[in-house]
Coordinates of C-alpha atoms in Angstrom, one line a residue:
Chain A
M1 CA 11.3 -0.7 32.3
G2 CA 9.1 -1.1 29.2
R3 CA 5.6 0.3 31.4
H4 CA 8.2 3.3 32.4
T5 CA 8.8 4.1 28.9
E6 CA 5.1 3.8 28.2
E7 CA 3.5 6.3 31.0
N8 CA 6.3 8.8 29.8
G9 CA 5.4 8.7 26.9
R10 CA 1.6 9.6 27.4
N11 CA 3.1 12.3 29.8
W12 CA 4.6 13.9 26.9
W13 CA 1.9 14.2 25.4
L14 CA -0.3 16.3 28.4
G15 CA 3.1 18.1 29.4
A16 CA 3.4 19.3 26.0
L17 CA -0.4 20.1 25.4
A18 CA -0.1 22.1 28.9
I19 CA 2.9 24.1 27.6
V20 CA 1.0 24.9 24.4
V21 CA -2.1 25.6 26.5
A22 CA -0.1 28.3 28.6
L23 CA 1.4 30.1 25.8
I24 CA -1.9 30.8 24.3
F25 CA -3.0 31.6 27.7
W26 CA -0.1 34.1 28.0
Q27 CA -0.7 35.4 25.1
F28 CA -3.6 36.1 25.3
V29 CA -3.2 38.1 29.0
A30 CA 0.0 40.2 27.5
V31 CA -2.3 41.3 24.6
F32 CA -5.9 41.6 25.9
V33 CA -5.6 42.3 29.4
I34 CA -1.7 44.0 30.5
N35 CA -1.3 44.9 26.6
D36 CA 2.0 46.6 27.7
E37 CA 5.1 45.1 27.0
F38 CA 6.8 46.4 29.8
I39 CA 5.5 45.1 32.6
L40 CA 4.7 41.6 30.4
P41 CA 5.9 41.2 27.2
S42 CA 4.3 38.5 24.7
P43 CA 5.7 34.9 23.6
T44 CA 5.6 36.5 19.9
D45 CA 7.5 39.2 21.6
T46 CA 9.6 37.6 23.1
F47 CA 10.2 35.0 20.3
S48 CA 11.1 37.8 18.4
A49 CA 13.4 38.9 20.6
F50 CA 14.6 35.9 20.6
I51 CA 15.8 35.6 17.0
G52 CA 17.3 38.9 17.0
L53 CA 19.7 38.0 19.9
L54 CA 20.5 34.7 17.7
G55 CA 21.5 36.6 14.8
D56 CA 23.9 39.1 16.4
G57 CA 25.5 36.2 17.8
T58 CA 24.8 37.8 21.9
L59 CA 23.1 34.7 23.0
L60 CA 25.5 32.2 22.3
L61 CA 28.6 34.6 23.6
D62 CA 26.4 34.9 27.1
I63 CA 26.0 31.5 26.6
E64 CA 29.4 29.8 26.6
A65 CA 30.7 32.7 28.8
S66 CA 27.7 31.0 31.2
L67 CA 28.7 27.2 30.5
I68 CA 32.7 28.2 31.2
H69 CA 32.1 29.8 34.3
F70 CA 29.7 26.5 35.3
A71 CA 32.4 24.4 34.2
I72 CA 34.7 26.6 35.9
G73 CA 33.1 26.1 39.5
L74 CA 31.6 22.6 39.2
G75 CA 35.0 21.4 38.2
L76 CA 36.9 22.6 40.8
A77 CA 34.0 21.3 43.5
L78 CA 34.2 18.0 42.8
L79 CA 38.1 18.3 42.8
V80 CA 38.0 18.9 46.1
G81 CA 34.5 18.3 47.5
I82 CA 34.5 14.5 46.7
P83 CA 38.1 13.7 47.7
I84 CA 37.3 15.5 51.3
G85 CA 33.7 13.6 51.1
I86 CA 35.9 10.7 50.4
I87 CA 38.6 11.2 53.4
M88 CA 36.0 11.7 55.8
G89 CA 33.7 9.0 55.5
W90 CA 36.6 6.8 55.5
S91 CA 38.3 8.2 58.4
R92 CA 36.7 9.0 61.7
R93 CA 39.4 11.2 62.6
I94 CA 39.3 13.3 60.1
E95 CA 35.8 13.7 60.4
S96 CA 36.6 14.8 63.6
L97 CA 39.2 17.6 61.7
V98 CA 37.4 18.5 59.2
D99 CA 34.0 18.2 60.0
P100 CA 33.6 21.5 62.5
L101 CA 35.4 23.7 60.1
I102 CA 32.9 22.2 57.0
E103 CA 29.7 23.2 60.0
I104 CA 30.5 26.8 59.9
L105 CA 31.6 28.0 56.8
R106 CA 28.5 25.5 54.9
P107 CA 25.7 27.9 56.3
I108 CA 27.2 31.0 54.9
P109 CA 25.6 31.3 51.8
P110 CA 27.4 31.7 48.3
L111 CA 26.7 34.8 47.2
A112 CA 28.0 36.6 50.4
W113 CA 31.4 35.7 49.0
I114 CA 31.5 37.8 46.2
P115 CA 32.7 41.0 47.5
F116 CA 35.9 38.8 48.1
A117 CA 35.3 37.0 44.9
I118 CA 35.8 40.0 43.4
I119 CA 38.9 41.2 45.4
W120 CA 40.2 37.9 44.8
F121 CA 40.1 37.5 41.7
G122 CA 39.0 40.4 40.0
L123 CA 36.4 40.7 37.1
T124 CA 37.1 37.0 35.9
A125 CA 35.9 34.4 34.7
F126 CA 37.1 32.6 38.0
S127 CA 35.9 35.0 39.7
A128 CA 31.7 33.9 39.3
G129 CA 33.1 30.2 39.1
F130 CA 34.5 30.3 42.9
I131 CA 30.9 31.7 43.7
I132 CA 29.5 29.1 42.0
F133 CA 32.2 27.0 43.6
V134 CA 31.1 27.8 47.0
G135 CA 27.8 26.6 46.5
A136 CA 28.4 23.2 44.7
V137 CA 31.3 22.3 46.8
F138 CA 28.9 21.6 50.4
P139 CA 26.3 18.9 48.6
I140 CA 29.4 17.2 46.8
I141 CA 30.9 16.7 50.4
I142 CA 28.2 15.6 52.3
N143 CA 26.7 13.6 49.9
T144 CA 29.8 11.8 49.1
Y145 CA 30.5 11.5 52.6
S146 CA 27.4 10.2 53.8
G147 CA 27.6 7.6 51.0
F148 CA 30.9 6.5 51.9
R149 CA 29.6 6.5 55.7
G150 CA 26.5 4.4 54.3
V151 CA 28.4 1.6 52.5
P152 CA 27.0 -1.8 54.2
R153 CA 29.7 -3.6 55.9
V154 CA 29.3 -6.6 54.5
F155 CA 30.1 -5.5 51.5
V156 CA 33.5 -4.3 53.1
E157 CA 33.9 -7.8 54.6
A158 CA 33.3 -10.1 51.6
A159 CA 36.0 -8.1 49.9
K160 CA 38.7 -8.2 52.8
M161 CA 37.4 -12.3 52.6
L162 CA 38.8 -12.3 48.6
G163 CA 42.1 -10.5 49.7
C164 CA 41.2 -7.1 49.4
T165 CA 42.4 -5.3 52.7
K166 CA 44.3 -2.6 51.4
D167 CA 42.5 1.0 52.4
R168 CA 43.2 1.9 48.0
D169 CA 41.6 -1.2 47.3
L170 CA 38.5 -1.2 49.4
I171 CA 38.2 2.4 48.5
R172 CA 38.4 1.6 44.9
Y173 CA 36.4 -1.2 44.4
I174 CA 34.1 -1.3 47.2
A175 CA 33.3 2.1 48.9
F176 CA 33.1 4.5 45.6
P177 CA 31.1 1.9 43.6
A178 CA 28.7 1.3 46.5
A179 CA 28.7 5.3 47.8
L180 CA 28.2 6.3 43.9
P181 CA 24.2 7.0 43.8
S182 CA 24.6 9.0 46.7
V183 CA 28.3 11.0 44.8
A184 CA 25.8 11.1 42.1
A185 CA 22.7 12.7 43.7
G186 CA 25.7 15.4 45.5
I187 CA 26.5 15.8 42.3
R188 CA 23.5 16.8 40.9
I189 CA 22.0 19.4 44.0
A190 CA 25.0 21.0 42.9
T191 CA 24.3 21.2 39.4
G192 CA 21.0 23.2 40.8
V193 CA 22.5 25.4 43.5
G194 CA 25.7 26.5 40.8
W195 CA 23.9 27.4 38.5
M196 CA 21.0 29.1 40.6
C197 CA 24.7 30.8 42.2
L198 CA 25.7 31.3 38.1
V199 CA 22.4 33.6 37.7
A200 CA 23.0 35.4 40.8
A201 CA 27.1 35.6 40.5
E202 CA 26.8 37.0 37.0
L203 CA 24.2 39.5 38.2
F204 CA 26.2 40.6 40.5
G205 CA 28.6 42.1 38.0
V206 CA 32.0 39.6 38.8
S207 CA 31.8 39.1 34.6
N208 CA 31.1 41.0 32.0
F209 CA 29.5 38.2 29.8
G210 CA 27.0 35.2 30.9
L211 CA 23.0 34.8 31.1
G212 CA 22.5 36.6 34.5
Q213 CA 24.8 39.8 33.8
K214 CA 23.1 40.0 30.3
L215 CA 20.2 39.8 32.0
W216 CA 20.8 42.3 34.4
F217 CA 21.8 44.4 31.2
F218 CA 18.9 43.9 29.4
Y219 CA 16.5 44.8 32.9
N220 CA 18.3 48.1 32.6
L221 CA 17.7 48.7 29.5
H222 CA 14.1 48.1 30.0
Q223 CA 13.9 45.6 27.0
M224 CA 12.0 43.4 29.0
D225 CA 11.1 40.6 26.0
S226 CA 15.1 39.8 26.0
V227 CA 14.7 39.6 30.4
V228 CA 12.3 36.4 29.2
V229 CA 14.2 35.2 26.4
Y230 CA 17.0 34.8 29.0
M231 CA 15.1 33.4 31.8
I232 CA 13.7 30.9 29.2
I233 CA 17.5 29.9 28.5
L234 CA 18.5 29.6 31.5
G235 CA 15.9 27.0 33.2
L236 CA 16.2 25.2 29.8
I237 CA 20.0 25.0 30.6
G238 CA 19.4 24.4 33.6
L239 CA 16.5 21.2 32.6
A240 CA 19.2 19.7 30.6
F241 CA 21.7 19.3 33.8
D242 CA 18.8 17.7 34.6
M243 CA 17.6 15.5 32.1
I244 CA 21.6 14.2 31.7
F245 CA 21.5 12.7 35.0
R246 CA 18.0 11.3 34.8
Y247 CA 19.0 10.0 31.4
Y248 CA 22.1 9.3 31.1
V249 CA 23.9 8.8 34.1
D250 CA 21.4 7.0 36.1
R251 CA 20.4 4.7 33.2
H252 CA 24.7 4.1 32.2
F253 CA 26.1 4.1 35.9
L254 CA 23.7 3.4 38.0
K255 CA 21.7 0.8 36.2
W256 CA 22.5 -1.7 38.4
R257 CA 20.3 0.1 41.1
M258 CA 17.1 -0.3 38.9
G259 CA 15.7 -3.0 41.2
E260 CA 16.0 -0.6 44.1
V261 CA 14.7 3.0 42.6
A262 CA 12.4 1.8 39.5
Chain B
M1 CA 46.5 -31.6 54.2
A2 CA 44.3 -29.1 55.2
N3 CA 43.4 -29.2 58.9
L4 CA 41.8 -26.5 61.4
E5 CA 42.9 -26.5 65.1
I6 CA 40.6 -24.4 67.4
R7 CA 42.7 -23.5 70.9
D8 CA 40.9 -22.3 74.3
L9 CA 39.2 -19.8 72.1
T10 CA 37.5 -16.9 74.9
Q11 CA 35.9 -13.8 73.9
S12 CA 33.6 -11.3 76.0
F13 CA 32.5 -8.3 75.4
P14 CA 32.1 -5.3 78.4
R15 CA 27.9 -4.6 78.7
D16 CA 26.2 -1.0 79.8
D17 CA 25.9 -1.8 82.8
G18 CA 29.4 -2.6 84.1
S19 CA 29.7 -6.5 84.1
I20 CA 31.4 -8.5 81.3
L21 CA 29.4 -10.9 78.6
T22 CA 31.2 -14.5 78.0
V23 CA 29.9 -15.5 74.3
L24 CA 32.5 -17.6 74.2
D25 CA 33.8 -20.2 76.6
R26 CA 37.5 -21.7 75.8
V27 CA 36.0 -23.8 73.0
S28 CA 38.3 -26.1 71.5
F29 CA 37.9 -28.3 68.8
D30 CA 39.1 -29.6 65.4
V31 CA 38.1 -30.2 62.2
K32 CA 40.0 -32.4 59.2
E33 CA 40.1 -32.0 55.3
K34 CA 37.4 -32.5 53.4
E35 CA 34.9 -32.8 57.1
F36 CA 31.5 -31.2 56.8
V37 CA 31.0 -29.8 60.2
C38 CA 27.8 -28.0 60.9
I39 CA 28.0 -25.9 64.5
L40 CA 24.3 -25.9 65.9
G41 CA 23.1 -23.9 68.5
A42 CA 20.5 -21.2 69.3
S43 CA 21.1 -17.8 68.3
G44 CA 23.0 -15.7 70.7
C45 CA 25.1 -18.5 71.8
G46 CA 28.1 -16.9 69.7
K47 CA 28.5 -19.2 67.1
T48 CA 28.7 -16.5 64.2
T49 CA 31.6 -15.1 66.5
L50 CA 33.4 -18.0 66.5
L51 CA 33.0 -18.2 62.1
R52 CA 33.8 -14.5 62.0
M53 CA 37.3 -15.1 64.4
I54 CA 38.0 -18.3 62.0
A55 CA 37.6 -15.5 59.1
G56 CA 39.4 -13.7 61.1
L57 CA 37.2 -11.0 61.0
D58 CA 37.2 -10.2 64.8
T59 CA 40.0 -11.2 66.9
A60 CA 40.1 -13.3 70.5
E61 CA 40.4 -12.5 73.3
S62 CA 42.6 -15.6 73.6
G63 CA 43.2 -19.0 72.5
T64 CA 44.5 -20.3 69.0
I65 CA 43.0 -21.0 65.5
V66 CA 45.0 -22.8 62.9
L67 CA 44.9 -23.2 59.7
D68 CA 47.4 -25.7 57.8
G69 CA 49.8 -25.3 60.3
E70 CA 49.4 -21.3 60.0
K71 CA 48.1 -18.7 63.1
I72 CA 45.0 -17.0 62.1
T73 CA 45.5 -13.4 63.0
G74 CA 43.5 -11.4 60.2
T75 CA 41.7 -12.0 56.8
D76 CA 42.9 -14.8 54.3
P77 CA 42.2 -15.6 51.6
K78 CA 42.1 -19.2 52.4
V79 CA 39.2 -19.3 54.0
G80 CA 36.4 -18.2 52.1
F81 CA 33.1 -17.1 53.7
V82 CA 29.5 -17.3 52.6
F83 CA 27.6 -14.7 55.1
Q84 CA 24.0 -14.9 56.0
E85 CA 22.8 -11.7 54.5
Y86 CA 23.5 -11.3 51.0
S87 CA 26.7 -9.6 49.8
L88 CA 27.0 -9.4 46.3
F89 CA 28.2 -6.7 45.2
P90 CA 25.2 -5.2 43.7
W91 CA 27.2 -3.2 40.5
R92 CA 29.0 -6.1 39.4
T93 CA 27.2 -8.3 37.9
V94 CA 26.9 -12.1 38.4
I95 CA 30.6 -13.0 36.3
D96 CA 31.7 -10.1 38.1
N97 CA 31.4 -10.8 41.6
I98 CA 32.3 -14.3 40.5
A99 CA 35.4 -13.4 39.5
F100 CA 36.3 -10.4 42.5
G101 CA 39.2 -12.3 44.2
L102 CA 41.3 -13.3 41.4
E103 CA 40.7 -9.6 39.6
L104 CA 42.5 -8.1 42.6
R105 CA 45.7 -10.6 42.7
G106 CA 45.6 -9.0 38.8
V107 CA 44.6 -11.9 36.9
S108 CA 44.0 -11.0 32.9
E109 CA 40.2 -10.8 32.0
E110 CA 40.4 -13.9 29.8
D111 CA 41.7 -16.3 32.4
R112 CA 39.2 -15.0 35.4
Y113 CA 36.3 -15.0 33.3
M114 CA 37.4 -18.8 32.5
V115 CA 37.9 -19.6 36.1
A116 CA 34.6 -17.4 37.2
E117 CA 32.8 -19.8 34.2
W118 CA 33.6 -22.3 35.5
F119 CA 32.2 -21.9 38.6
I120 CA 29.5 -20.5 37.0
D121 CA 28.5 -23.8 35.3
L122 CA 29.2 -25.1 39.1
V123 CA 26.4 -23.1 40.7
N124 CA 23.9 -23.8 37.8
L125 CA 23.4 -20.5 36.7
E126 CA 24.6 -20.2 33.5
Q127 CA 21.8 -17.7 32.2
F128 CA 22.6 -15.3 34.9
R129 CA 26.2 -15.1 33.8
D130 CA 25.9 -11.2 33.6
S131 CA 23.3 -10.2 35.2
Y132 CA 23.1 -7.9 38.3
P133 CA 22.4 -8.9 41.8
F134 CA 18.9 -7.4 41.7
E135 CA 17.7 -9.8 38.8
L136 CA 18.7 -12.5 41.2
S137 CA 16.6 -14.3 43.5
G138 CA 17.7 -15.0 47.2
G139 CA 18.5 -18.7 46.5
M140 CA 20.5 -18.1 43.2
R141 CA 22.3 -14.9 45.3
Q142 CA 23.6 -17.0 47.7
R143 CA 24.5 -20.1 45.1
V144 CA 27.0 -17.2 43.2
A145 CA 28.0 -16.3 47.0
V146 CA 29.3 -20.0 47.4
A147 CA 30.7 -19.7 43.5
R148 CA 32.4 -16.7 44.7
A149 CA 34.2 -17.7 48.1
L150 CA 35.5 -20.4 46.2
T151 CA 37.2 -18.7 43.0
L152 CA 40.7 -18.6 44.9
D153 CA 40.6 -22.0 46.0
P154 CA 40.2 -21.4 49.9
S155 CA 41.4 -24.6 52.7
V156 CA 38.0 -23.9 54.6
L157 CA 34.5 -22.9 53.7
L158 CA 32.9 -20.9 56.6
M159 CA 29.0 -21.0 56.4
D160 CA 27.3 -18.2 58.7
E161 CA 23.2 -20.1 58.2
P162 CA 23.7 -18.8 54.7
F163 CA 20.1 -20.8 53.9
G164 CA 18.5 -18.4 57.0
A165 CA 16.5 -16.4 55.0
L166 CA 14.9 -18.2 52.0
D167 CA 12.0 -20.4 52.0
A168 CA 12.2 -24.0 52.8
Q169 CA 11.8 -25.5 49.2
T170 CA 14.5 -23.0 48.0
R171 CA 16.7 -24.4 51.0
N172 CA 16.4 -28.0 50.9
M173 CA 17.4 -27.8 47.1
L174 CA 20.5 -25.4 47.8
Q175 CA 21.4 -27.9 50.8
K176 CA 21.5 -31.1 48.1
E177 CA 23.6 -28.0 45.3
L178 CA 26.0 -27.9 48.5
L179 CA 26.6 -31.1 48.9
Q180 CA 27.1 -31.9 45.7
I181 CA 29.3 -28.9 45.4
W182 CA 31.2 -30.5 47.7
E183 CA 31.8 -33.8 47.1
K184 CA 33.3 -32.2 43.7
T185 CA 35.3 -29.5 44.9
K186 CA 36.1 -31.6 48.6
K187 CA 36.2 -29.1 50.7
M188 CA 36.3 -28.3 54.0
I189 CA 33.1 -26.8 55.4
I190 CA 31.8 -25.6 58.6
F191 CA 28.3 -24.2 58.6
I192 CA 26.5 -22.8 61.3
T193 CA 22.6 -23.4 61.6
H194 CA 20.3 -24.0 64.3
S195 CA 17.8 -25.9 62.4
V196 CA 18.4 -29.5 64.0
D197 CA 17.2 -31.1 60.2
E198 CA 19.9 -29.0 58.0
A199 CA 22.6 -30.4 60.4
V200 CA 21.2 -33.8 59.8
Y201 CA 20.6 -33.9 56.6
L202 CA 24.2 -31.6 55.5
A203 CA 27.0 -32.8 58.5
D204 CA 29.8 -35.3 59.1
R205 CA 29.7 -34.1 62.6
I206 CA 27.5 -31.8 64.1
I207 CA 28.8 -30.0 67.1
V208 CA 26.1 -28.7 69.3
M209 CA 26.7 -25.2 71.3
T210 CA 25.4 -24.1 74.3
P211 CA 24.8 -20.3 75.2
C212 CA 25.8 -17.5 77.5
P213 CA 28.5 -18.2 78.0
G214 CA 29.1 -20.0 74.1
R215 CA 30.5 -23.8 75.0
I216 CA 30.4 -26.8 73.1
C217 CA 28.6 -29.2 74.2
Q218 CA 28.6 -32.4 72.0
N219 CA 30.1 -33.6 69.4
F220 CA 28.5 -35.6 67.5
E221 CA 29.0 -37.8 64.5
V222 CA 26.6 -39.0 61.4
P223 CA 26.7 -42.1 60.0
L224 CA 24.1 -41.4 57.1
P225 CA 24.9 -42.0 54.1
R226 CA 24.3 -39.9 51.4
P227 CA 22.5 -39.1 49.5
R228 CA 20.2 -38.3 52.9
D229 CA 16.7 -39.6 52.1
R230 CA 15.0 -36.7 54.7
T231 CA 11.9 -39.2 55.2
S232 CA 13.4 -42.1 56.2
V233 CA 13.2 -43.6 59.6
E234 CA 16.9 -43.4 60.1
F235 CA 17.2 -39.5 59.9
A236 CA 14.2 -39.7 61.9
Q237 CA 16.3 -41.1 64.7
I238 CA 19.1 -39.5 63.9
R239 CA 17.1 -35.8 64.2
R240 CA 15.8 -37.4 67.5
K241 CA 18.7 -38.8 69.2
V242 CA 20.7 -34.7 68.7
L243 CA 17.2 -33.5 70.1
D244 CA 17.3 -35.7 72.8
L245 CA 21.1 -34.8 73.1
I246 CA 20.2 -30.8 72.9
N247 CA 17.4 -31.3 75.8
Q248 CA 19.8 -33.7 78.7
N249 CA 22.8 -32.4 78.5
C250 CA 22.9 -28.6 76.5
V251 CA 19.9 -27.0 78.3
I252 CA 20.8 -22.9 79.6
Q253 CA 22.4 -23.4 82.9

């Protein structure tokens, strides 16, 4: 672990340097080569737009709206996806029953559900939430399911020899902890997919607030510096979700796997 | 009085070509309380199948297994099992692995840790109480597995080539430790191995099996007192005797 932290320290240094160089390059190209803030706003334009949007509260309101959409979608996906993944992984019969249905629904792009999302839920947070749900639920189901399928038989048998014989106990004490790395990986993928769906869902007008919706709104106003602000915010929040997984979930809930993955 | 009676145990599996492979053919034997029995045989002779049936993990086609007067029909905490492969739950620390059976029975954390700590001492892993399995060597993992199998105070401890994956030195050390544990706990132990040396070192009695179909070919008492010295003349003589027996009587027919 010690060596790991050191490496990260070195990388951090180089990474920061690369960002600074990229910003300088961007500024140079925007000011001296393109010189048209509609086609390419410069970092300084973007920064002042950012200060303005932060000052009048629009940005925070949009972040809040998007996070609510996202929480609804991901929350429902977890609530539905994990139990379905568990029972599919645990029972061959339920797998045969549910699997064809999932395989038919899964390839439908989440955005294709937008018309029905609007018809069913109107222009509410649930409408955007539904699109995120559709995008996030399948990675969760598939990864939970394959995690449960991959539980080594010796763990189940060892547990049975120690008096753990009921299905419920075996799932809770053995299969779920053993499948947790896979479940977590599924949630991580779902977070990424869900976040992309969020932008598109809002962009297509299922909401009057939100980062994606506002990005489109500023495009229509031709305020491209504000568009860039929203792009960067979307990226940073997506990055933050990934950081949560990398530095919190993996280290606190999956530290027993260090020997296998580090 | 712990007592295990195995009568006419038979098991066969259908093969892909439609024929039937008999894995075990009318296997019968008894094991007395506190007895250390090694089942010796080449791989594929059905010894693991036999052990899994005693454990209740597999069901025999015919025949009976009676432990302490009760027929074995499924897994039972009266039977402890140490697997050949590493079977510790990797998401649990050493103490939580050992205390798992007690936790499931609803024993309070304080009480189950007390018991588990006694077993940690028994296998000499005090410093690794809160380690995760990935931090332990192969030998340590199997010692934890032994401790875990003993916490529910089983009548019989079944061991399926538990030291098979270990290097020779660790193996010898664990054999010695296992005998110490056996002296302290006085459990009935059925230990599967394909090593004559291991069987002669550990067992009160060696049951030799022949493969295809798996049959018991010899019951051999080891008269040596413990601790046994691997390098002694007597040890070598018994080893040779067992090997001769196998060569004369237990050839594949």
